[in-house]
Amino acid sequence: MPFIPINFWAFRIMVGIGMFLILVFAGMLFFIYRKDITRSHWLHWIGIALIPLAYIASESGWIVAELGRQPWTIQDMLPTWTAVSDLSSSNIALTFFLFLILSQQCLLLK
Ligand code: HEM
């Protein structure tokens, strides 16, 4: 059973930031259509200052998903203990870098 308050607040932080950013983007659109955006340097600074919110929302969402779905990976079908992979992290890293090298070679050949 997950510790409910963490999930409760992490979800609200994520959705709160999501809704807030939708409002901000709507505001930005409003200024773009009024053609004020190039003159409104303060809007650019607000945009830059809000970047950390996207990371906070992302981390909160991840906490919601990771803590909240216990003990199910797929509700009533796949328990988390069955879904855990038995591949070692070094195997994953090896195949990742092999794919990376191969994809770079393909790009070079193009
Ligand atoms: C606008 C309102 C939002 C709603 C209604 C919402 C809803 C949800 C829900 C229901 C989940 C859980 C999915 C599951 O069952 O695993 C989730 C996960 C997540 N959310 Fe949000 N979300 C919102 C905004 C955001 C924003 C703004 C971000 C990031 C910028 C974000 C990032 C994430 C991430 C990273 C996960 C974890 C995904 C995973 O690892 O499975 N969410 N969200």
GROMACS .gro file of N, CA, C and O and ligand atoms in nm:
model
  483
    1MET      N    1   0.085  -0.120   0.000
    1MET     CA    2   0.000   0.000   0.000
    1MET      C    3   0.090   0.126   0.000
    1MET      O    4   0.177   0.138   0.084
    2PRO      N    5   0.071   0.214  -0.099
    2PRO     CA    6   0.156   0.334  -0.102
    2PRO      C    7   0.123   0.429   0.013
    2PRO      O    8   0.014   0.423   0.069
    3PHE      N    9   0.220   0.517   0.045
    3PHE     CA   10   0.196   0.620   0.147
    3PHE      C   11   0.114   0.730   0.080
    3PHE      O   12   0.166   0.806  -0.004
    4ILE      N   13  -0.016   0.734   0.113
    4ILE     CA   14  -0.111   0.816   0.035
    4ILE      C   15  -0.076   0.966   0.027
    4ILE      O   16  -0.086   1.024  -0.081
    5PRO      N   17  -0.034   1.034   0.138
    5PRO     CA   18  -0.011   1.178   0.128
    5PRO      C   19   0.090   1.216   0.019
    5PRO      O   20   0.073   1.317  -0.050
    6ILE      N   21   0.194   1.136   0.000
    6ILE     CA   22   0.293   1.170  -0.104
    6ILE      C   23   0.225   1.170  -0.240
    6ILE      O   24   0.238   1.263  -0.320
    7ASN      N   25   0.145   1.063  -0.266
    7ASN     CA   26   0.076   1.056  -0.395
    7ASN      C   27  -0.025   1.168  -0.411
    7ASN      O   28  -0.036   1.228  -0.518
    8PHE      N   29  -0.097   1.194  -0.305
    8PHE     CA   30  -0.201   1.298  -0.306
    8PHE      C   31  -0.139   1.432  -0.348
    8PHE      O   32  -0.186   1.498  -0.439
    9TRP      N   33  -0.029   1.470  -0.283
    9TRP     CA   34   0.031   1.601  -0.310
    9TRP      C   35   0.109   1.603  -0.440
    9TRP      O   36   0.106   1.703  -0.513
   10ALA      N   37   0.178   1.493  -0.470
   10ALA     CA   38   0.255   1.490  -0.596
   10ALA      C   39   0.159   1.506  -0.714
   10ALA      O   40   0.187   1.580  -0.809
   11PHE      N   41   0.043   1.439  -0.708
   11PHE     CA   42  -0.054   1.452  -0.818
   11PHE      C   43  -0.105   1.595  -0.830
   11PHE      O   44  -0.113   1.651  -0.939
   12ARG      N   45  -0.136   1.656  -0.714
   12ARG     CA   46  -0.188   1.794  -0.719
   12ARG      C   47  -0.084   1.894  -0.767
   12ARG      O   48  -0.116   1.990  -0.836
   13ILE      N   49   0.041   1.872  -0.727
   13ILE     CA   50   0.149   1.960  -0.775
   13ILE      C   51   0.160   1.949  -0.927
   13ILE      O   52   0.163   2.049  -0.999
   14MET      N   53   0.160   1.824  -0.978
   14MET     CA   54   0.172   1.803  -1.123
   14MET      C   55   0.056   1.869  -1.198
   14MET      O   56   0.078   1.948  -1.291
   15VAL      N   57  -0.067   1.837  -1.157
   15VAL     CA   58  -0.183   1.891  -1.229
   15VAL      C   59  -0.191   2.044  -1.212
   15VAL      O   60  -0.222   2.116  -1.307
   16GLY      N   61  -0.159   2.093  -1.090
   16GLY     CA   62  -0.161   2.237  -1.066
   16GLY      C   63  -0.066   2.310  -1.161
   16GLY      O   64  -0.102   2.408  -1.225
   17ILE      N   65   0.056   2.257  -1.171
   17ILE     CA   66   0.154   2.319  -1.262
   17ILE      C   67   0.106   2.309  -1.406
   17ILE      O   68   0.115   2.405  -1.483
   18GLY      N   69   0.051   2.191  -1.443
   18GLY     CA   70   0.000   2.173  -1.580
   18GLY      C   71  -0.105   2.277  -1.614
   18GLY      O   72  -0.098   2.342  -1.719
   19MET      N   73  -0.202   2.296  -1.524
   19MET     CA   74  -0.310   2.392  -1.550
   19MET      C   75  -0.254   2.535  -1.555
   19MET      O   76  -0.292   2.615  -1.639
   20PHE      N   77  -0.162   2.564  -1.462
   20PHE     CA   78  -0.101   2.697  -1.458
   20PHE      C   79  -0.028   2.726  -1.589
   20PHE      O   80  -0.042   2.835  -1.646
   21LEU      N   81   0.047   2.625  -1.640
   21LEU     CA   82   0.122   2.647  -1.764
   21LEU      C   83   0.027   2.666  -1.883
   21LEU      O   84   0.055   2.744  -1.973
   22ILE      N   85  -0.087   2.595  -1.881
   22ILE     CA   86  -0.186   2.615  -1.990
   22ILE      C   87  -0.233   2.760  -1.988
   22ILE      O   88  -0.241   2.827  -2.091
   23LEU      N   89  -0.259   2.813  -1.868
   23LEU     CA   90  -0.300   2.954  -1.856
   23LEU      C   91  -0.190   3.047  -1.907
   23LEU      O   92  -0.219   3.143  -1.979
   24VAL      N   93  -0.065   3.017  -1.868
   24VAL     CA   94   0.046   3.102  -1.912
   24VAL      C   95   0.055   3.101  -2.065
   24VAL      O   96   0.070   3.205  -2.128
   25PHE      N   97   0.045   2.980  -2.126
   25PHE     CA   98   0.056   2.973  -2.273
   25PHE      C   99  -0.059   3.049  -2.338
   25PHE      O  100  -0.040   3.114  -2.441
   26ALA      N  101  -0.179   3.040  -2.278
   26ALA     CA  102  -0.293   3.114  -2.334
   26ALA      C  103  -0.261   3.264  -2.329
   26ALA      O  104  -0.288   3.338  -2.424
   27GLY      N  105  -0.203   3.308  -2.217
   27GLY     CA  106  -0.165   3.449  -2.203
   27GLY      C  107  -0.062   3.490  -2.309
   27GLY      O  108  -0.072   3.596  -2.370
   28MET      N  109   0.037   3.401  -2.329
   28MET     CA  110   0.142   3.430  -2.428
   28MET      C  111   0.078   3.445  -2.567
   28MET      O  112   0.113   3.535  -2.643
   29LEU      N  113  -0.015   3.351  -2.600
   29LEU     CA  114  -0.082   3.357  -2.730
   29LEU      C  115  -0.153   3.491  -2.747
   29LEU      O  116  -0.147   3.554  -2.852
   30PHE      N  117  -0.219   3.533  -2.641
   30PHE     CA  118  -0.289   3.661  -2.642
   30PHE      C  119  -0.194   3.774  -2.680
   30PHE      O  120  -0.222   3.856  -2.768
   31PHE      N  121  -0.076   3.773  -2.616
   31PHE     CA  122   0.021   3.879  -2.646
   31PHE      C  123   0.078   3.866  -2.787
   31PHE      O  124   0.106   3.966  -2.853
   32ILE      N  125   0.096   3.739  -2.833
   32ILE     CA  126   0.148   3.719  -2.969
   32ILE      C  127   0.049   3.779  -3.070
   32ILE      O  128   0.088   3.852  -3.162
   33TYR      N  129  -0.080   3.750  -3.051
   33TYR     CA  130  -0.178   3.801  -3.147
   33TYR      C  131  -0.189   3.953  -3.140
   33TYR      O  132  -0.223   4.017  -3.238
   34ARG      N  133  -0.158   4.010  -3.024
   34ARG     CA  134  -0.157   4.157  -3.017
   34ARG      C  135  -0.024   4.214  -3.067
   34ARG      O  136  -0.002   4.333  -3.062
   35LYS      N  137   0.065   4.122  -3.109
   35LYS     CA  138   0.197   4.159  -3.164
   35LYS      C  139   0.284   4.236  -3.062
   35LYS      O  140   0.370   4.314  -3.099
   36ASP      N  141   0.256   4.213  -2.934
   36ASP     CA  142   0.334   4.281  -2.831
   36ASP      C  143   0.455   4.198  -2.788
   36ASP      O  144   0.539   4.245  -2.715
   37ILE      N  145   0.458   4.071  -2.832
   37ILE     CA  146   0.553   3.977  -2.772
   37ILE      C  147   0.699   4.019  -2.794
   37ILE      O  148   0.783   4.000  -2.707
   38THR      N  149   0.730   4.080  -2.911
   38THR     CA  150   0.869   4.116  -2.936
   38THR      C  151   0.913   4.235  -2.849
   38THR      O  152   1.030   4.251  -2.820
   39ARG      N  153   0.815   4.316  -2.811
   39ARG     CA  154   0.851   4.431  -2.728
   39ARG      C  155   0.844   4.398  -2.578
   39ARG      O  156   0.897   4.469  -2.496
   40SER      N  157   0.775   4.287  -2.544
   40SER     CA  158   0.753   4.255  -2.402
   40SER      C  159   0.865   4.167  -2.349
   40SER      O  160   0.850   4.046  -2.337
   41HIS      N  161   0.977   4.228  -2.316
   41HIS     CA  162   1.090   4.148  -2.267
   41HIS      C  163   1.059   4.081  -2.134
   41HIS      O  164   1.111   3.975  -2.104
   42TRP      N  165   0.972   4.144  -2.056
   42TRP     CA  166   0.937   4.084  -1.927
   42TRP      C  167   0.868   3.948  -1.947
   42TRP      O  168   0.886   3.857  -1.868
   43LEU      N  169   0.795   3.932  -2.060
   43LEU     CA  170   0.731   3.803  -2.090
   43LEU      C  171   0.836   3.696  -2.116
   43LEU      O  172   0.821   3.581  -2.072
   44HIS      N  173   0.942   3.733  -2.186
   44HIS     CA  174   1.049   3.637  -2.213
   44HIS      C  175   1.110   3.590  -2.081
   44HIS      O  176   1.136   3.473  -2.061
   45TRP      N  177   1.132   3.686  -1.992
   45TRP     CA  178   1.193   3.650  -1.863
   45TRP      C  179   1.100   3.561  -1.781
   45TRP      O  180   1.147   3.467  -1.715
   46ILE      N  181   0.971   3.588  -1.789
   46ILE     CA  182   0.875   3.499  -1.719
   46ILE      C  183   0.885   3.359  -1.777
   46ILE      O  184   0.890   3.260  -1.703
   47GLY      N  185   0.891   3.350  -1.911
   47GLY     CA  186   0.904   3.220  -1.978
   47GLY      C  187   1.026   3.144  -1.929
   47GLY      O  188   1.018   3.025  -1.895
   48ILE      N  189   1.139   3.213  -1.921
   48ILE     CA  190   1.263   3.149  -1.874
   48ILE      C  191   1.249   3.107  -1.727
   48ILE      O  192   1.285   2.996  -1.689
   49ALA      N  193   1.192   3.197  -1.647
   49ALA     CA  194   1.182   3.170  -1.503
   49ALA      C  195   1.091   3.049  -1.475
   49ALA      O  196   1.109   2.982  -1.374
   50LEU      N  197   0.996   3.022  -1.567
   50LEU     CA  198   0.901   2.912  -1.542
   50LEU      C  199   0.953   2.775  -1.585
   50LEU      O  200   0.890   2.673  -1.557
   51ILE      N  201   1.071   2.772  -1.651
   51ILE     CA  202   1.123   2.643  -1.700
   51ILE      C  203   1.132   2.537  -1.588
   51ILE      O  204   1.091   2.423  -1.608
   52PRO      N  205   1.181   2.572  -1.467
   52PRO     CA  206   1.191   2.468  -1.363
   52PRO      C  207   1.058   2.402  -1.331
   52PRO      O  208   1.055   2.286  -1.288
   53LEU      N  209   0.945   2.475  -1.353
   53LEU     CA  210   0.815   2.415  -1.322
   53LEU      C  211   0.791   2.287  -1.402
   53LEU      O  212   0.732   2.191  -1.351
   54ALA      N  213   0.837   2.285  -1.528
   54ALA     CA  214   0.817   2.166  -1.612
   54ALA      C  215   0.890   2.046  -1.550
   54ALA      O  216   0.838   1.934  -1.549
   55TYR      N  217   1.009   2.072  -1.495
   55TYR     CA  218   1.085   1.963  -1.432
   55TYR      C  219   1.018   1.917  -1.303
   55TYR      O  220   1.012   1.797  -1.274
   56ILE      N  221   0.967   2.014  -1.226
   56ILE     CA  222   0.900   1.978  -1.100
   56ILE      C  223   0.776   1.893  -1.131
   56ILE      O  224   0.751   1.790  -1.068
   57ALA      N  225   0.698   1.935  -1.235
   57ALA     CA  226   0.578   1.859  -1.272
   57ALA      C  227   0.616   1.718  -1.318
   57ALA      O  228   0.551   1.621  -1.283
   58SER      N  229   0.724   1.709  -1.396
   58SER     CA  230   0.769   1.580  -1.446
   58SER      C  231   0.806   1.486  -1.331
   58SER      O  232   0.767   1.370  -1.329
   59GLU      N  233   0.885   1.539  -1.238
   59GLU     CA  234   0.927   1.457  -1.124
   59GLU      C  235   0.806   1.416  -1.040
   59GLU      O  236   0.799   1.302  -0.994
   60SER      N  237   0.711   1.509  -1.021
   60SER     CA  238   0.590   1.477  -0.943
   60SER      C  239   0.512   1.367  -1.014
   60SER      O  240   0.463   1.273  -0.949
   61GLY      N  241   0.498   1.379  -1.148
   61GLY     CA  242   0.425   1.278  -1.225
   61GLY      C  243   0.491   1.142  -1.210
   61GLY      O  244   0.423   1.040  -1.194
   62TRP      N  245   0.623   1.143  -1.212
   62TRP     CA  246   0.696   1.017  -1.200
   62TRP      C  247   0.672   0.955  -1.061
   62TRP      O  248   0.651   0.834  -1.048
   63ILE      N  249   0.670   1.040  -0.957
   63ILE     CA  250   0.643   0.990  -0.821
   63ILE      C  251   0.502   0.931  -0.816
   63ILE      O  252   0.481   0.822  -0.762
   64VAL      N  253   0.405   1.002  -0.877
   64VAL     CA  254   0.267   0.951  -0.880
   64VAL      C  255   0.264   0.813  -0.944
   64VAL      O  256   0.205   0.719  -0.889
   65ALA      N  257   0.330   0.801  -1.060
   65ALA     CA  258   0.324   0.674  -1.132
   65ALA      C  259   0.398   0.563  -1.056
   65ALA      O  260   0.348   0.452  -1.043
   66GLU      N  261   0.516   0.595  -1.003
   66GLU     CA  262   0.598   0.492  -0.940
   66GLU      C  263   0.544   0.446  -0.806
   66GLU      O  264   0.547   0.328  -0.775
   67LEU      N  265   0.496   0.541  -0.724
   67LEU     CA  266   0.444   0.502  -0.592
   67LEU      C  267   0.299   0.455  -0.602
   67LEU      O  268   0.259   0.362  -0.534
   68GLY      N  269   0.222   0.521  -0.692
   68GLY     CA  270   0.078   0.498  -0.695
   68GLY      C  271   0.037   0.366  -0.753
   68GLY      O  272  -0.064   0.310  -0.716
   69ARG      N  273   0.116   0.314  -0.847
   69ARG     CA  274   0.068   0.194  -0.915
   69ARG      C  275   0.096   0.066  -0.837
   69ARG      O  276   0.053  -0.041  -0.874
   70GLN      N  277   0.170   0.076  -0.726
   70GLN     CA  278   0.198  -0.043  -0.646
   70GLN      C  279   0.069  -0.105  -0.595
   70GLN      O  280  -0.023  -0.034  -0.559
   71PRO      N  281   0.057  -0.236  -0.588
   71PRO     CA  282   0.153  -0.338  -0.628
   71PRO      C  283   0.131  -0.385  -0.772
   71PRO      O  284   0.179  -0.492  -0.807
   72TRP      N  285   0.059  -0.306  -0.855
   72TRP     CA  286   0.029  -0.351  -0.991
   72TRP      C  287   0.105  -0.272  -1.096
   72TRP      O  288   0.111  -0.150  -1.090
   73THR      N  289   0.160  -0.341  -1.195
   73THR     CA  290   0.210  -0.275  -1.315
   73THR      C  291   0.091  -0.255  -1.409
   73THR      O  292   0.074  -0.150  -1.468
   74ILE      N  293   0.008  -0.360  -1.424
   74ILE     CA  294  -0.122  -0.348  -1.492
   74ILE      C  295  -0.226  -0.399  -1.393
   74ILE      O  296  -0.218  -0.515  -1.350
   75GLN      N  297  -0.318  -0.311  -1.356
   75GLN     CA  298  -0.416  -0.341  -1.251
   75GLN      C  299  -0.482  -0.478  -1.268
   75GLN      O  300  -0.533  -0.511  -1.376
   76ASP      N  301  -0.475  -0.560  -1.163
   76ASP     CA  302  -0.536  -0.693  -1.157
   76ASP      C  303  -0.479  -0.796  -1.256
   76ASP      O  304  -0.533  -0.905  -1.269
   77MET      N  305  -0.375  -0.758  -1.330
   77MET     CA  306  -0.321  -0.853  -1.429
   77MET      C  307  -0.174  -0.883  -1.406
   77MET      O  308  -0.133  -0.999  -1.407
   78LEU      N  309  -0.093  -0.776  -1.386
   78LEU     CA  310   0.052  -0.796  -1.380
   78LEU      C  311   0.108  -0.732  -1.254
   78LEU      O  312   0.121  -0.609  -1.247
   79PRO      N  313   0.139  -0.815  -1.151
   79PRO     CA  314   0.198  -0.757  -1.029
   79PRO      C  315   0.339  -0.703  -1.056
   79PRO      O  316   0.407  -0.753  -1.146
   80THR      N  317   0.379  -0.600  -0.980
   80THR     CA  318   0.510  -0.537  -1.006
   80THR      C  319   0.625  -0.636  -0.992
   80THR      O  320   0.720  -0.629  -1.068
   81TRP      N  321   0.614  -0.732  -0.898
   81TRP     CA  322   0.726  -0.823  -0.877
   81TRP      C  323   0.747  -0.913  -0.999
   81TRP      O  324   0.858  -0.959  -1.025
   82THR      N  325   0.640  -0.938  -1.079
   82THR     CA  326   0.657  -1.019  -1.201
   82THR      C  327   0.712  -0.935  -1.315
   82THR      O  328   0.778  -0.985  -1.406
   83ALA      N  329   0.681  -0.802  -1.310
   83ALA     CA  330   0.720  -0.715  -1.422
   83ALA      C  331   0.866  -0.674  -1.417
   83ALA      O  332   0.919  -0.624  -1.516
   84VAL      N  333   0.931  -0.698  -1.302
   84VAL     CA  334   1.071  -0.657  -1.291
   84VAL      C  335   1.157  -0.741  -1.386
   84VAL      O  336   1.144  -0.863  -1.391
   85SER      N  337   1.242  -0.673  -1.463
   85SER     CA  338   1.326  -0.744  -1.560
   85SER      C  339   1.442  -0.813  -1.490
   85SER      O  340   1.494  -0.762  -1.391
   86ASP      N  341   1.483  -0.931  -1.542
   86ASP     CA  342   1.600  -0.995  -1.483
   86ASP      C  343   1.728  -0.967  -1.564
   86ASP      O  344   1.831  -1.027  -1.541
   87LEU      N  345   1.718  -0.873  -1.660
   87LEU     CA  346   1.838  -0.833  -1.734
   87LEU      C  347   1.925  -0.745  -1.645
   87LEU      O  348   1.873  -0.663  -1.570
   88SER      N  349   2.056  -0.761  -1.656
   88SER     CA  350   2.145  -0.677  -1.573
   88SER      C  351   2.158  -0.540  -1.638
   88SER      O  352   2.140  -0.526  -1.760
   89SER      N  353   2.189  -0.438  -1.555
   89SER     CA  354   2.200  -0.302  -1.610
   89SER      C  355   2.317  -0.291  -1.708
   89SER      O  356   2.313  -0.213  -1.802
   90SER      N  357   2.422  -0.375  -1.688
   90SER     CA  358   2.535  -0.367  -1.782
   90SER      C  359   2.493  -0.417  -1.921
   90SER      O  360   2.538  -0.365  -2.023
   91ASN      N  361   2.403  -0.519  -1.926
   91ASN     CA  362   2.352  -0.566  -2.056
   91ASN      C  363   2.274  -0.457  -2.126
   91ASN      O  364   2.287  -0.437  -2.247
   92ILE      N  365   2.191  -0.386  -2.049
   92ILE     CA  366   2.109  -0.278  -2.107
   92ILE      C  367   2.203  -0.170  -2.162
   92ILE      O  368   2.184  -0.121  -2.273
   93ALA      N  369   2.306  -0.134  -2.080
   93ALA     CA  370   2.399  -0.029  -2.123
   93ALA      C  371   2.472  -0.071  -2.250
   93ALA      O  372   2.487   0.007  -2.343
   94LEU      N  373   2.513  -0.199  -2.255
   94LEU     CA  374   2.586  -0.247  -2.373
   94LEU      C  375   2.500  -0.235  -2.499
   94LEU      O  376   2.544  -0.180  -2.600
   95THR      N  377   2.375  -0.287  -2.493
   95THR     CA  378   2.289  -0.281  -2.613
   95THR      C  379   2.257  -0.137  -2.648
   95THR      O  380   2.250  -0.102  -2.765
   96PHE      N  381   2.240  -0.052  -2.545
   96PHE     CA  382   2.212   0.091  -2.573
   96PHE      C  383   2.326   0.152  -2.655
   96PHE      O  384   2.303   0.215  -2.758
   97PHE      N  385   2.451   0.128  -2.610
   97PHE     CA  386   2.564   0.190  -2.681
   97PHE      C  387   2.585   0.127  -2.819
   97PHE      O  388   2.626   0.194  -2.913
   98LEU      N  389   2.553  -0.005  -2.830
   98LEU     CA  390   2.563  -0.066  -2.964
   98LEU      C  391   2.465   0.001  -3.060
   98LEU      O  392   2.500   0.037  -3.172
   99PHE      N  393   2.340   0.021  -3.015
   99PHE     CA  394   2.240   0.088  -3.099
   99PHE      C  395   2.285   0.231  -3.132
   99PHE      O  396   2.269   0.277  -3.244
  100LEU      N  397   2.342   0.297  -3.032
  100LEU     CA  398   2.388   0.435  -3.052
  100LEU      C  399   2.495   0.440  -3.162
  100LEU      O  400   2.485   0.519  -3.257
  101ILE      N  401   2.594   0.351  -3.151
  101ILE     CA  402   2.703   0.350  -3.250
  101ILE      C  403   2.648   0.315  -3.388
  101ILE      O  404   2.678   0.382  -3.487
  102LEU      N  405   2.560   0.211  -3.393
  102LEU     CA  406   2.504   0.171  -3.524
  102LEU      C  407   2.424   0.284  -3.586
  102LEU      O  408   2.435   0.311  -3.705
  103SER      N  409   2.343   0.353  -3.505
  103SER     CA  410   2.259   0.459  -3.562
  103SER      C  411   2.346   0.574  -3.612
  103SER      O  412   2.317   0.635  -3.714
  104GLN      N  413   2.457   0.602  -3.541
  104GLN     CA  414   2.547   0.707  -3.587
  104GLN      C  415   2.612   0.668  -3.719
  104GLN      O  416   2.627   0.750  -3.810
  105GLN      N  417   2.649   0.539  -3.731
  105GLN     CA  418   2.710   0.491  -3.855
  105GLN      C  419   2.612   0.507  -3.971
  105GLN      O  420   2.648   0.549  -4.080
  106CYS      N  421   2.484   0.473  -3.946
  106CYS     CA  422   2.381   0.486  -4.051
  106CYS      C  423   2.370   0.631  -4.093
  106CYS      O  424   2.357   0.661  -4.212
  107LEU      N  425   2.375   0.723  -3.998
  107LEU     CA  426   2.363   0.865  -4.032
  107LEU      C  427   2.482   0.909  -4.117
  107LEU      O  428   2.468   0.986  -4.211
  108LEU      N  429   2.603   0.858  -4.081
  108LEU     CA  430   2.723   0.896  -4.155
  108LEU      C  431   2.718   0.845  -4.298
  108LEU      O  432   2.766   0.910  -4.391
  109LEU      N  433   2.658   0.721  -4.317
  109LEU     CA  434   2.653   0.663  -4.450
  109LEU      C  435   2.554   0.735  -4.542
  109LEU      O  436   2.564   0.726  -4.663
  110LYS      N  437   2.458   0.807  -4.481
  110LYS     CA  438   2.350   0.869  -4.561
  110LYS      C  439   2.400   0.973  -4.657
  110LYS      O  440   2.491   1.046  -4.630
  111HEM     C1  441  -0.239   1.913  -1.695
  111HEM     C2  442  -0.274   1.830  -1.604
  111HEM     C3  443  -0.214   1.691  -1.588
  111HEM     C4  444  -0.285   1.577  -1.568
  111HEM     C5  445  -0.440   1.567  -1.557
  111HEM     C6  446  -0.191   1.468  -1.554
  111HEM     C7  447  -0.226   1.335  -1.529
  111HEM     C8  448  -0.137   1.233  -1.505
  111HEM     C9  449  -0.172   1.100  -1.458
  111HEM    C10  450  -0.314   1.049  -1.431
  111HEM    C11  451  -0.056   1.029  -1.444
  111HEM    C12  452  -0.041   0.885  -1.394
  111HEM    C13  453  -0.033   0.790  -1.510
  111HEM    C14  454  -0.021   0.646  -1.455
  111HEM     O1  455  -0.124   0.587  -1.423
  111HEM     O2  456   0.090   0.594  -1.447
  111HEM    C15  457   0.053   1.116  -1.484
  111HEM    C16  458   0.184   1.077  -1.487
  111HEM    C17  459   0.288   1.159  -1.525
  111HEM     N1  460   0.279   1.293  -1.554
  111HEM    FE1  461   0.111   1.407  -1.554
  111HEM     N2  462  -0.065   1.516  -1.569
  111HEM    C18  463  -0.072   1.651  -1.591
  111HEM    C19  464   0.034   1.739  -1.612
  111HEM    C20  465   0.167   1.700  -1.624
  111HEM    C21  466   0.277   1.790  -1.659
  111HEM    C22  467   0.263   1.941  -1.687
  111HEM    C23  468   0.390   1.712  -1.663
  111HEM    C24  469   0.533   1.749  -1.694
  111HEM    C25  470   0.574   1.862  -1.752
  111HEM    C26  471   0.352   1.576  -1.629
  111HEM    C27  472   0.440   1.468  -1.623
  111HEM    C28  473   0.405   1.339  -1.587
  111HEM    C29  474   0.499   1.228  -1.579
  111HEM    C30  475   0.650   1.232  -1.612
  111HEM    C31  476   0.425   1.116  -1.539
  111HEM    C32  477   0.480   0.975  -1.514
  111HEM    C33  478   0.461   0.889  -1.636
  111HEM    C34  479   0.514   0.746  -1.611
  111HEM     O3  480   0.629   0.732  -1.569
  111HEM     O4  481   0.436   0.650  -1.632
  111HEM     N3  482   0.216   1.574  -1.607
  111HEM     N4  483   0.001   1.239  -1.520
   0.00000   0.00000   0.00000
